[in-house]
Coordinates of C-alpha atoms and ligand atoms in Angstrom, one line a residue:
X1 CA 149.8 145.4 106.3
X2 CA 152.9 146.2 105.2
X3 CA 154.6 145.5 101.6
X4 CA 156.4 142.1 101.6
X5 CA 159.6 141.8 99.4
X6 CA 159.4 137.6 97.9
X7 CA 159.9 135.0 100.0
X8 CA 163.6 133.9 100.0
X9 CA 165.4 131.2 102.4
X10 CA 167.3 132.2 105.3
X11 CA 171.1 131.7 104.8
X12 CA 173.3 129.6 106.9
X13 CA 175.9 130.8 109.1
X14 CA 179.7 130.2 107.7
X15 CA 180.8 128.6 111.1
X16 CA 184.4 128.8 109.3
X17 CA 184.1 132.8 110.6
X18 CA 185.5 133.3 113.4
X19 CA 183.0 135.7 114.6
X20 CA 179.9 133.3 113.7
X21 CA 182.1 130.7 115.8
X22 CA 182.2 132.9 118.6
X23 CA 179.1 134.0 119.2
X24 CA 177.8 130.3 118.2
X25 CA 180.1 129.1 121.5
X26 CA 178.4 132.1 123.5
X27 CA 175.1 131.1 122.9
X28 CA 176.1 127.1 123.7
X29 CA 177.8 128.5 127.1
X30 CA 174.5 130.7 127.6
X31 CA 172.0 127.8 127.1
X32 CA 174.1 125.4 128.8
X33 CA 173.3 128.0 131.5
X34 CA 169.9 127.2 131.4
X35 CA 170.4 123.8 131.7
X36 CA 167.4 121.5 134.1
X37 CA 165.1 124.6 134.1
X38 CA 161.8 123.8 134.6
X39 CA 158.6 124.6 131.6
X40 CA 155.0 124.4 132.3
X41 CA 152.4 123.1 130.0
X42 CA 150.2 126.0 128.7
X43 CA 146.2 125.4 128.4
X44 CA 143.6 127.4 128.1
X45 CA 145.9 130.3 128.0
X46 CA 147.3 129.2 131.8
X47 CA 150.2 127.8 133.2
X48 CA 149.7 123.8 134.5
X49 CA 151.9 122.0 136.3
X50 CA 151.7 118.4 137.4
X51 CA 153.2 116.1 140.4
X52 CA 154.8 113.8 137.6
X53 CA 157.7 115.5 135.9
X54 CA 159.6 114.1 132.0
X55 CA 163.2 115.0 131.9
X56 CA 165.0 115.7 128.8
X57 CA 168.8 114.6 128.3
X58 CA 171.2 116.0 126.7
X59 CA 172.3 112.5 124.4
X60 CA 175.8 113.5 123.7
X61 CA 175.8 113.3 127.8
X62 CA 172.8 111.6 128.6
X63 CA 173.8 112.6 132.5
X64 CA 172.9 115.9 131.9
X65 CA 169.5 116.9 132.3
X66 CA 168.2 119.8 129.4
X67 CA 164.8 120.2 130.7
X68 CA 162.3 119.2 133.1
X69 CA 158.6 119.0 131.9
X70 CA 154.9 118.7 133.2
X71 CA 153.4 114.9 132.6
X72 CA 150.5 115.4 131.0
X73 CA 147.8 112.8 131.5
X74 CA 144.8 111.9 129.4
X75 CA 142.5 114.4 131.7
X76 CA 144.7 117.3 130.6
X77 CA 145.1 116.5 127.1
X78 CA 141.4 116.2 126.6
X79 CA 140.9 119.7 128.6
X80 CA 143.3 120.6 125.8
X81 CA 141.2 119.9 123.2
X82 CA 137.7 121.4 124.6
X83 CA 138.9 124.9 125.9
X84 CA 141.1 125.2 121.8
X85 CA 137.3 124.2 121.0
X86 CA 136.2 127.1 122.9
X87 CA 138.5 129.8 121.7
X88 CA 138.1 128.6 118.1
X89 CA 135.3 131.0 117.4
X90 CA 137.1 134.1 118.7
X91 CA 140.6 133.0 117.1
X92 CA 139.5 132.2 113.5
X93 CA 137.6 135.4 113.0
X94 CA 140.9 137.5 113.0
X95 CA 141.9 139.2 110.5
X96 CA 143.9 136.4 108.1
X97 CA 146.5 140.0 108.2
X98 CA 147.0 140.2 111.6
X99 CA 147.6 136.4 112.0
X100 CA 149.9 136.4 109.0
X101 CA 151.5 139.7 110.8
X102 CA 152.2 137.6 114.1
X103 CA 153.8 134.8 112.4
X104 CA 156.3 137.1 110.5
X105 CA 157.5 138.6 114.4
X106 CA 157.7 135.0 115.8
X107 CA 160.0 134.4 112.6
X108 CA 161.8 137.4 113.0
X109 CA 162.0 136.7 116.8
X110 CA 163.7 133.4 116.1
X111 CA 166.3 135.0 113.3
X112 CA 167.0 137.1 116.5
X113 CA 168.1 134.2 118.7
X114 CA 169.5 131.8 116.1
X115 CA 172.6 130.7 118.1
X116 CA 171.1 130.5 120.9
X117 CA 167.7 128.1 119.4
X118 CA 170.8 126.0 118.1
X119 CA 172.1 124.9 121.0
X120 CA 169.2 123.7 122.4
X121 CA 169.3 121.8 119.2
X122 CA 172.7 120.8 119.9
X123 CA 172.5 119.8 122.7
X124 CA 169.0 118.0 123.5
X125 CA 168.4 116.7 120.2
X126 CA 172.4 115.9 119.1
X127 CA 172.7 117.7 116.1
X128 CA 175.6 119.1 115.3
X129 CA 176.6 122.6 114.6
X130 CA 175.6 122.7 110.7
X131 CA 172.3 120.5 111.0
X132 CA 171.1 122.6 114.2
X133 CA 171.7 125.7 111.7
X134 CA 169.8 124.5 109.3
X135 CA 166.7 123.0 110.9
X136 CA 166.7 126.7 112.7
X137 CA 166.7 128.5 109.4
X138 CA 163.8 126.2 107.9
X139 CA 161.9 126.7 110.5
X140 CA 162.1 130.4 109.9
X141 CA 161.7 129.4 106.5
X142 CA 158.2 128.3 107.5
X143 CA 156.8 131.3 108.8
X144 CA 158.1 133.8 106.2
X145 CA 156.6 131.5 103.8
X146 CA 153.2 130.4 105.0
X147 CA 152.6 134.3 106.2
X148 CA 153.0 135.3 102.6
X149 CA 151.2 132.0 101.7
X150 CA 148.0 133.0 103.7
X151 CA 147.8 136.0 102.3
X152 CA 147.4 135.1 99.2
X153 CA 144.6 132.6 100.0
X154 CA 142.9 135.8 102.0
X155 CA 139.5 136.9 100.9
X156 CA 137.7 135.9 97.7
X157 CA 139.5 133.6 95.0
X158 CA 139.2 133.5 91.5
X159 CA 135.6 131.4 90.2
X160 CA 133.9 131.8 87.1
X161 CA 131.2 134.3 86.9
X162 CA 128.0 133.3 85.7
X163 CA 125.4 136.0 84.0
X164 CA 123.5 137.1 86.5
X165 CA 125.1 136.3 89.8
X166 CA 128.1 137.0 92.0
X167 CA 130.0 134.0 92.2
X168 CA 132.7 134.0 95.2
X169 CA 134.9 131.4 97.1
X170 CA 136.6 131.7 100.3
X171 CA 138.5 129.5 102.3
X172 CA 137.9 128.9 106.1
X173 CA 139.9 127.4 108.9
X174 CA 138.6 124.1 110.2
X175 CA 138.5 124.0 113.7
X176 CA 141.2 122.3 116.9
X177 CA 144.3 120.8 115.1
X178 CA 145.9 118.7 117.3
X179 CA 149.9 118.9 116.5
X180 CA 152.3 116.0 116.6
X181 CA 156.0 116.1 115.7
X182 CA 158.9 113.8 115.2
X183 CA 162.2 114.8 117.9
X184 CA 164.4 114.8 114.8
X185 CA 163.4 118.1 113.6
X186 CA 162.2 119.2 116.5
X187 CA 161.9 122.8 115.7
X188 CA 161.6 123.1 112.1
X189 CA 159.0 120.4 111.5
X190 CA 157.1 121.2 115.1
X191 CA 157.1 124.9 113.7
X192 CA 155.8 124.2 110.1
X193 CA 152.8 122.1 111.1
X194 CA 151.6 124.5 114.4
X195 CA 152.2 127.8 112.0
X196 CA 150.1 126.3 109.1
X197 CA 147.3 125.8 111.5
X198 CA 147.6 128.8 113.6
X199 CA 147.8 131.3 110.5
X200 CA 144.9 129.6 108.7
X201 CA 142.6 130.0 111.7
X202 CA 142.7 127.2 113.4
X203 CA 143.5 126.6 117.3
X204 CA 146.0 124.1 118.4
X205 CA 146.6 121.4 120.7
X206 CA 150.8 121.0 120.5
X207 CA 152.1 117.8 121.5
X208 CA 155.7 117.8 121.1
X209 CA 158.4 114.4 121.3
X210 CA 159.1 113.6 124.6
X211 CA 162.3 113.3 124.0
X212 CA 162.4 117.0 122.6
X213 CA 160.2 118.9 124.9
X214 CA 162.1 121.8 125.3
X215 CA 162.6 122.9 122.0
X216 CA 159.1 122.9 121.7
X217 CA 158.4 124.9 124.8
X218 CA 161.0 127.6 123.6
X219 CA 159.0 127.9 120.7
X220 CA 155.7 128.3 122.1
X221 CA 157.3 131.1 124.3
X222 CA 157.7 132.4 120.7
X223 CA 154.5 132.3 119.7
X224 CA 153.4 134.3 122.8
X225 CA 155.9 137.2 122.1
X226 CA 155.5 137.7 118.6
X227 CA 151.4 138.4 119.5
X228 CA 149.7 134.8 119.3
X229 CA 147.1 134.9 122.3
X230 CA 148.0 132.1 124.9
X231 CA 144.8 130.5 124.0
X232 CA 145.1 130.0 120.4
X233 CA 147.8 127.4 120.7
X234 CA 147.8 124.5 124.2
X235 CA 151.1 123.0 124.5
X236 CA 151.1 119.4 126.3
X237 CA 154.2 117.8 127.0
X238 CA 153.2 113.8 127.7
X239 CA 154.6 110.3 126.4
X240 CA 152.7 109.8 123.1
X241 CA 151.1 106.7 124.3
X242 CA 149.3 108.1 127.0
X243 CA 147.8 111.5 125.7
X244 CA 148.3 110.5 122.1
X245 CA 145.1 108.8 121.7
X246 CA 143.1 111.1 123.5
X247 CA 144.1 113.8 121.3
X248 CA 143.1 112.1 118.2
X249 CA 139.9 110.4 119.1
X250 CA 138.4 113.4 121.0
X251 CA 135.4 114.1 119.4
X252 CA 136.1 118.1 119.2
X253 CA 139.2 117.6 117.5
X254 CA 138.8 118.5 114.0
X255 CA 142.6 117.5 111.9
X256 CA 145.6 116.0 113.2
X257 CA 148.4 116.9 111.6
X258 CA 151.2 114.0 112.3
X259 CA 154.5 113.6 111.4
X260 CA 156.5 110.3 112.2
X261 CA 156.9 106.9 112.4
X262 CA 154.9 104.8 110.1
X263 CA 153.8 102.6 112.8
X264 CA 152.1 105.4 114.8
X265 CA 150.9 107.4 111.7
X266 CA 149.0 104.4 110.9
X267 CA 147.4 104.0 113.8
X268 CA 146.3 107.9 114.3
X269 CA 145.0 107.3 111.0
X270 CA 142.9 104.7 112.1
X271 CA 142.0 106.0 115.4
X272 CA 140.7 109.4 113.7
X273 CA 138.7 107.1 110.8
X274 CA 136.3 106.4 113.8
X275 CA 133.3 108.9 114.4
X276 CA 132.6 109.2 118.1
X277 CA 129.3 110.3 119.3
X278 CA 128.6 113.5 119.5
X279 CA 131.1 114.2 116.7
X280 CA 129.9 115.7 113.4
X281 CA 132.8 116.0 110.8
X282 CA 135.1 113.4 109.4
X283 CA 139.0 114.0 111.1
X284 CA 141.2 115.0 108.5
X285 CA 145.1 113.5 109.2
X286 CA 147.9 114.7 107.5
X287 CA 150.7 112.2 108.0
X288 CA 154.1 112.6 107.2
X289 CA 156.0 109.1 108.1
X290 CA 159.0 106.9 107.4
X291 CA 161.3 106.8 104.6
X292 CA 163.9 104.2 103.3
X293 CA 165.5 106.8 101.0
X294 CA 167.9 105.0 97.8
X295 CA 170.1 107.0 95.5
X296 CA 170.6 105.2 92.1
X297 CA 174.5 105.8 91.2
X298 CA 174.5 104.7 87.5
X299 CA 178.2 103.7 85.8
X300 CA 177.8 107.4 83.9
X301 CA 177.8 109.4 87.2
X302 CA 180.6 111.6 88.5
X303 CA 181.9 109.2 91.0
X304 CA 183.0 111.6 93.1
X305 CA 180.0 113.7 93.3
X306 CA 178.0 110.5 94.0
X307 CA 180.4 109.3 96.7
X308 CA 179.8 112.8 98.6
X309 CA 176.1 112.7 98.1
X310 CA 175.4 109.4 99.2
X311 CA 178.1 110.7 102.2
X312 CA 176.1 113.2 103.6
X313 CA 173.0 112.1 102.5
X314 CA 173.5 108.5 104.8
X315 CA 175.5 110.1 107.9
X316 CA 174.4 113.4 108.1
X317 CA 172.5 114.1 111.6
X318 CA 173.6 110.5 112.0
X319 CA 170.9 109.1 109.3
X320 CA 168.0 110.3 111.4
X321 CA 166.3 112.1 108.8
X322 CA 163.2 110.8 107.2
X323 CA 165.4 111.4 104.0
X324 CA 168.2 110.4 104.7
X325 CA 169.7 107.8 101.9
X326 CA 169.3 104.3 103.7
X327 CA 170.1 102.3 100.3
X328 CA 172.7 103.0 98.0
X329 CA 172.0 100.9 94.4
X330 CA 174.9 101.1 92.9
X331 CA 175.6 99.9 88.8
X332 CA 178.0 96.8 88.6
X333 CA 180.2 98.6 86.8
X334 CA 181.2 100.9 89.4
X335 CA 180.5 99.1 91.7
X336 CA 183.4 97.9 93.8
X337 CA 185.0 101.3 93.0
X338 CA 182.3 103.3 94.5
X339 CA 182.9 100.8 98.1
X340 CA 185.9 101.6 97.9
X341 CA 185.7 105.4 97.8
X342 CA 182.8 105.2 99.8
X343 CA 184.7 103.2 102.6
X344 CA 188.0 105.2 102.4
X345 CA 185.8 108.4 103.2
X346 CA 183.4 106.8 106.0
X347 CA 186.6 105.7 107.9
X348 CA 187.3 109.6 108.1
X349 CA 183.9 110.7 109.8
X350 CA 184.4 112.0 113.3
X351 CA 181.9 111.1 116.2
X352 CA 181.3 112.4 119.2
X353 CA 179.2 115.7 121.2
X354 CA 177.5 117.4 119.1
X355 CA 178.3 121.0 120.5
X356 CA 182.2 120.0 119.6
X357 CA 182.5 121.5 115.6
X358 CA 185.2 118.8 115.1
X359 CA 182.7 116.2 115.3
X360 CA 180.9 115.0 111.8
X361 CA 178.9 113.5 113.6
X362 CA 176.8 113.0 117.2
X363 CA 174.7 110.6 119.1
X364 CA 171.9 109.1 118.2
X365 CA 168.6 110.1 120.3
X366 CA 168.2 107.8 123.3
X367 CA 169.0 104.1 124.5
X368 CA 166.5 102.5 122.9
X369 CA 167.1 104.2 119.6
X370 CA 170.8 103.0 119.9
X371 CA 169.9 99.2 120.6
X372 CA 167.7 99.2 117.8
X373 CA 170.1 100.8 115.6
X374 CA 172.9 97.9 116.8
X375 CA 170.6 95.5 116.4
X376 CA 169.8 96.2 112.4
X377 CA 173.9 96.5 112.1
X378 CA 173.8 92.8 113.9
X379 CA 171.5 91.0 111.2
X380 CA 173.3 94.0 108.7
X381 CA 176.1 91.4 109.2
X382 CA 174.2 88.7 108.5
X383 CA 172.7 89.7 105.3
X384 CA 175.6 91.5 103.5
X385 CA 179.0 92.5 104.1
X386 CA 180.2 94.5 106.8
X387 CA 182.7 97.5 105.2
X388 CA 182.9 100.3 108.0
X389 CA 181.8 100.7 111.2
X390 CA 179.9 97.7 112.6
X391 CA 178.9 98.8 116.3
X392 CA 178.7 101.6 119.0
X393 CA 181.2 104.7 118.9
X394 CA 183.3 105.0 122.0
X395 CA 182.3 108.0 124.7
X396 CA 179.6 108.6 127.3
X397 CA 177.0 109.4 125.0
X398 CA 174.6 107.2 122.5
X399 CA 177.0 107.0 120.1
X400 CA 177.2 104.9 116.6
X401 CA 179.4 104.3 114.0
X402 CA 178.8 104.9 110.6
X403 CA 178.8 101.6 109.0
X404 CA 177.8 100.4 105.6
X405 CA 177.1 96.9 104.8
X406 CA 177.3 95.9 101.2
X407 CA 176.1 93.2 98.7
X408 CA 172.8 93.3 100.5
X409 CA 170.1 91.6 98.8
X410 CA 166.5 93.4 98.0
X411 CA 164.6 91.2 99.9
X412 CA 166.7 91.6 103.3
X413 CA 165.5 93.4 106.2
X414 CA 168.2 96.5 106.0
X415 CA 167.2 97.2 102.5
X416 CA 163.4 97.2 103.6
X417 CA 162.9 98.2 107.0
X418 CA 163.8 102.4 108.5
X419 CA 166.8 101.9 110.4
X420 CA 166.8 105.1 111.1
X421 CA 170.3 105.6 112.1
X422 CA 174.0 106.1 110.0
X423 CA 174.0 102.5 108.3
X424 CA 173.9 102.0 104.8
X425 CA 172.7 99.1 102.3
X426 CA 174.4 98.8 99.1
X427 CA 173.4 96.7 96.0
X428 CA 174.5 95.7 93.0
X429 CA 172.0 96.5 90.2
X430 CA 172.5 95.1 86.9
X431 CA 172.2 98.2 85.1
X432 CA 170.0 101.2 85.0
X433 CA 166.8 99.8 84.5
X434 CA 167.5 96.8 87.4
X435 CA 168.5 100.2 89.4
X436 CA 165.3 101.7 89.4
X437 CA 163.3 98.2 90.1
X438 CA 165.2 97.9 92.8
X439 CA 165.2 101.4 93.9
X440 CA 161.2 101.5 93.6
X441 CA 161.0 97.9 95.5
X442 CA 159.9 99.3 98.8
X443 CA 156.7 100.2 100.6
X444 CA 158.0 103.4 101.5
X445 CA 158.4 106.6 99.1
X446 CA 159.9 109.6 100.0
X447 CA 162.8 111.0 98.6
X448 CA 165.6 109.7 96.0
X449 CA 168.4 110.6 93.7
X450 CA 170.0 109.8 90.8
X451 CA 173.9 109.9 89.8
X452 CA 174.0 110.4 86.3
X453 CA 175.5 111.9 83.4
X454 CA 173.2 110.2 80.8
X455 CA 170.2 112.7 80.3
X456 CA 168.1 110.0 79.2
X457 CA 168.5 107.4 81.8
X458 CA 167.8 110.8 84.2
X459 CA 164.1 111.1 82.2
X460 CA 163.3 107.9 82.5
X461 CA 163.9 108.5 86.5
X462 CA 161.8 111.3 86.4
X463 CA 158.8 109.4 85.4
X464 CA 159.5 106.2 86.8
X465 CA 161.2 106.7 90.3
X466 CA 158.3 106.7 92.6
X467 CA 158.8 109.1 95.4
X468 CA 157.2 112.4 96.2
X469 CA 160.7 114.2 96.0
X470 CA 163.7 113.2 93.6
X471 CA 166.9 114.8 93.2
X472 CA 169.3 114.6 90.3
X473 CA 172.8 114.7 90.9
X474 CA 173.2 116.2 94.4
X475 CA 171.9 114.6 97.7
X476 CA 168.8 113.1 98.9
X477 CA 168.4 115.3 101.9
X478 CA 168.0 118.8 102.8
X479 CA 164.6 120.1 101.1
X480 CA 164.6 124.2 101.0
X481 CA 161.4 125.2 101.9
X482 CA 159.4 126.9 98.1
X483 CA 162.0 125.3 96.2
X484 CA 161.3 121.8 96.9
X485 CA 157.6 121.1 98.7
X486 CA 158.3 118.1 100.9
X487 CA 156.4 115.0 101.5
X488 CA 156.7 111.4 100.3
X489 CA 154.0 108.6 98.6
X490 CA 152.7 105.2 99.6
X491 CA 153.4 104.5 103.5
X492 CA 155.9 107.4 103.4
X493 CA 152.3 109.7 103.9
X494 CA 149.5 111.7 102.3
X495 CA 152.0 113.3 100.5
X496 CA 151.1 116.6 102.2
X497 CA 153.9 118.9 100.8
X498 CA 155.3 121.2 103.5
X499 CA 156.9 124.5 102.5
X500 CA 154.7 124.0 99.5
X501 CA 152.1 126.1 98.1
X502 CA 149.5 123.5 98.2
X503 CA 150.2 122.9 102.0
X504 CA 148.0 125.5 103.7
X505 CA 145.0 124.4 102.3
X506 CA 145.0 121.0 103.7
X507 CA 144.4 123.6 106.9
X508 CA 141.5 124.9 105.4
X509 CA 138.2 124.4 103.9
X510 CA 136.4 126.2 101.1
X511 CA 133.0 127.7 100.8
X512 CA 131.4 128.8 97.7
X513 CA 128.6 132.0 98.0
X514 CA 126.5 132.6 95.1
X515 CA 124.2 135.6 94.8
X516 CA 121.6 136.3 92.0
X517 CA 121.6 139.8 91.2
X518 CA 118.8 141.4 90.4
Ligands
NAD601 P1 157.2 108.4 116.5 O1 156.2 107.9 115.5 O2 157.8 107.5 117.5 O3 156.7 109.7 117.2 C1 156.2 110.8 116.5 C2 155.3 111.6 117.5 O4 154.1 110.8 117.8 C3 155.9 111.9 118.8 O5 155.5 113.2 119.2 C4 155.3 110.9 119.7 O6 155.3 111.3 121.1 C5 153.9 110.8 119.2 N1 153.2 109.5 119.5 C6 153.7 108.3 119.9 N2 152.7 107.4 120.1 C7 151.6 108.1 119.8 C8 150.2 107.7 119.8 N3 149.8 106.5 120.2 N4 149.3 108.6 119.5 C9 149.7 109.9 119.1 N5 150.9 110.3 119.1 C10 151.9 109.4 119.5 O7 158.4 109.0 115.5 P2 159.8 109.7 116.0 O8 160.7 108.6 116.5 O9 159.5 110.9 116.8 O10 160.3 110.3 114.6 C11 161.0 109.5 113.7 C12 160.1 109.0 112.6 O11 159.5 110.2 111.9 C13 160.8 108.3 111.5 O12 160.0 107.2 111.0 C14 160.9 109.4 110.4 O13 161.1 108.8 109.1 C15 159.7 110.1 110.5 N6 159.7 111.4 109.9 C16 159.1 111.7 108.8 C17 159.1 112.9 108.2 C18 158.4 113.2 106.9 O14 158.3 114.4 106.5 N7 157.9 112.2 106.2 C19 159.9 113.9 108.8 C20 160.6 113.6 110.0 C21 160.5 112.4 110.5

């Protein structure tokens, strides 16, 4: 194995350079190329195809098709699971080195084609140039970290040593982990959870979003380059509803490692609680799920650093991050200014295609998503007052504006319920303490910040704001994998902490061996 210099994260193209720009609008031209191309599902280390196909769109032009896909259907997905049952024995026994090894060349294989793994970003998920660029580096983020990761949980760990005996621990992988991604970061989360379970040991059943299929399917390709054998990882395109359960309740299926909705998470939870005959473990689920993210701006902050925070913390990727700040709480003293500041700078924000750089912002995922999102700005309306945006964007694509609807009360539905698109809640908090009742008055916790130049008030947020990852003084969003372990509390998840180094252990199980020496 060769000598690894210290994980560090992958920087961001400077789009502002000409030449990045370039070669950025080459890779858009070349993928747009591609566009409608046809992807088989890959089980047991085999091409399927199916009679029923899944197209994905391209939502900034929802005429456009990006992909076309397999359907898979419940017999498939449950073949899935049996023949990554099969190859489980042959795949765990390699060398931790030589699976750490392969996941460093499918992340250097990705640095390789950056530009062109951002378009397909760009244009079947809608992110723009920036957020494609950075969900592409954290997902090469992942596999420099968790190949360095697993090598440090390789072989024997420190245990005490009692007179008279070898005493060793070692950790083992667990069996078929059955994959299950979000579309909104379609690469970087989708790669995260199938690298964790591929370089611990484990074989994989990968289903990605339907609406993000593609991305998925370049990835896998990935995989296959950079050494993984075909067999170690299935990839099964299929709507959620249909394979979904099969994958969780199969009785070979060992962990399920979700990230999502909180609506679905629950109910994989549930489903993978039962014991079917014939199984003999307990599933273990690691679910990562909603968010309804508030940064505290206290009447000490720098206004203007809280205004840009809460800026691109709320409209960035068009608010469809699980962090994304859904609830502004704002200190009464500051309060009308911060609107105002706020409103001035929203009314700016450009939206339209994603693969356009003059656009802040792009569409939202699909129709449905769109509706639901224009129906929480309709009873926005109704519970507070409407201060930008208020209703679709104009062009052929599923696009929003960014509103924000202030003087919106705790108990309303926007300040509760994921939204999970560019609108904003304000409230009026009394003062700091009201702030951080009101900001801790949810069922969800993820992430949070706090505006502040009062070092106290920022203590008493460290141990008092409830959410798996706070932030003082800049945004809510954009975790860097090492540097800040993601994953939230309470019906935000199990708290799992990607990019962490606790996270590759939920992957794994330990075994102690104690030998008496004579
Ligand atoms: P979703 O719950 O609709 O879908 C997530 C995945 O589950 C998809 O692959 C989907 O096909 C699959 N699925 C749907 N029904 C299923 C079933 N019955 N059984 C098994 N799988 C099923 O979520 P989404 O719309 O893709 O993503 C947005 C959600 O994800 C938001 O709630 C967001 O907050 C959350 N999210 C959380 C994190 C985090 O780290 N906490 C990160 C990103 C996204």
């Amino acid at each position: 194995m060769r000598e690894l210099p210290a994980f560090r994260n992958e920087p961001y193209a400077d789009f502002s350079v000409a030449e990045h720009r370039q070669a950025q609008q080459e890779a858009l031209a070349r993928v747009r190329g591609r566009f409608g191309a046809e992807y088989d599902l890959w089980i047991d280390g085999r091409r399927v195809r199916t009679e029923e196909k899944l197209k994905s769109l391209n939502p900034s032009c929802p005429t456009e098709v990006v992909g076309m896909h397999q359907r898979g259907t419940p017999e498939l997905a449950a073949r899935a699971v049996e023949t990554a049952h099969a190859y489980f024995p042959e795949w765990s026994c390699t060398p931790a080195r030589e699976r750490a090894e392969m996941l460093l060349k499918a992340g250097e294989i990705i640095r390789a084609r950056k530009a062109e793994f951002n378009g397909w970003l760009i244009y079947e998920a809608g992110k723009t140039w920036p957020e494609a660029e950075a969900d592409v580096s954290e997902a090469i983020d992942f596999c420099d970290y968790y190949a360095r990761e697993m090598l440090r949980l390789d072989g024997p760990q420190p245990v005490v040593q009692l007179p008279g005996e070898r005493d060793e621990l070692y950790y083992l992988p667990l069996g078929v982990c059955v994959v299950i991604p979000p579309w909104n970061f379609p690469l970087a989360i989708l790669v995260g959870m199938t690298t964790a379970a591929l370089v611990t040991g484990n074989t994989v059943v990968l289903k990605p979003s339907s609406d993000t299929p593609t991305i998925g399917a370049e990835f896998v390709e990935v995989l296959y380059e950079a050494g993984f054998p075909e067999k170690c990882c299935n990839f099964l395109v299929g709507s959620g509803a249909l394979v979904g359960d099969v994958l969780v309740e199969h009785p070979k299926t060992r962990l399920i490692a979700f990230t999502g909705s909180k609506e679905v998470g629950l109910r994989v939870n549930e489903l993978a609680a039962r014991t079917p005959p014939g199984q003999i473990w307990i599933k273990r689920v690691i679910a990562e799920m909603g968010g309804k993210d508030a940064i505290i701006v206290d009447r000490e902050a720098d206004l203007d650093a809280a205004v840009q925070g809460v800026l691109v913390s709320a409209y960035g990727y068009q608010g469809q991050k699980c962090s994304a700040c859904s609830r502004a709480i704002v200190d009464e003293a500051v309060y009308e200014e911060f609107l105002a500041r706020l409103t001035a700078k929203v009314q700016t924000l450009t939206v339209g295609p994603a693969d356009d750089p003059g656009n802040y912002m792009g569409p939202v995922i699909n129709e449905r998503a769109r509706r639901s999102i224009l129906d929480y700005i309709e009873t926005g309306k109704r519970e507070g007052r409407l201060l930008a945006g208020g209703g679709p964007a104009p062009g052929e694509g599923y696009f929003v504006q960014p509103t924000i609807i202030g003087d919106v009360s705790p108990e309303a539905r926007i300040f509760q319920e994921e939204i999970f698109g560019p609108v904003l809640a304000v409230t009026k908090a009394r003062d700091f303490e009201h702030a951080l009742e009101l900001a801790n008055h949810s069922e969800y916790g993820l992430t949070g910040a706090v505006y502040s130049r009062n070092r106290d008030k920022l203590e008493q947020a460290r141990r008092r704001f409830f959410v798996g990852n706070l932030y003082f003084n800049r945004k809510c969003t954009g975790a860097m994998v090492g540097a800040h372990p993601f994953g939230g509390f309470n019906l935000s998840g199990t708290d799992s902490k990607a990019g962490g180094p606790d996270y590759l252990l939920l992957f794994l199980q330990a075994k102690a061996v104690a030998e008496k020496l004579t």
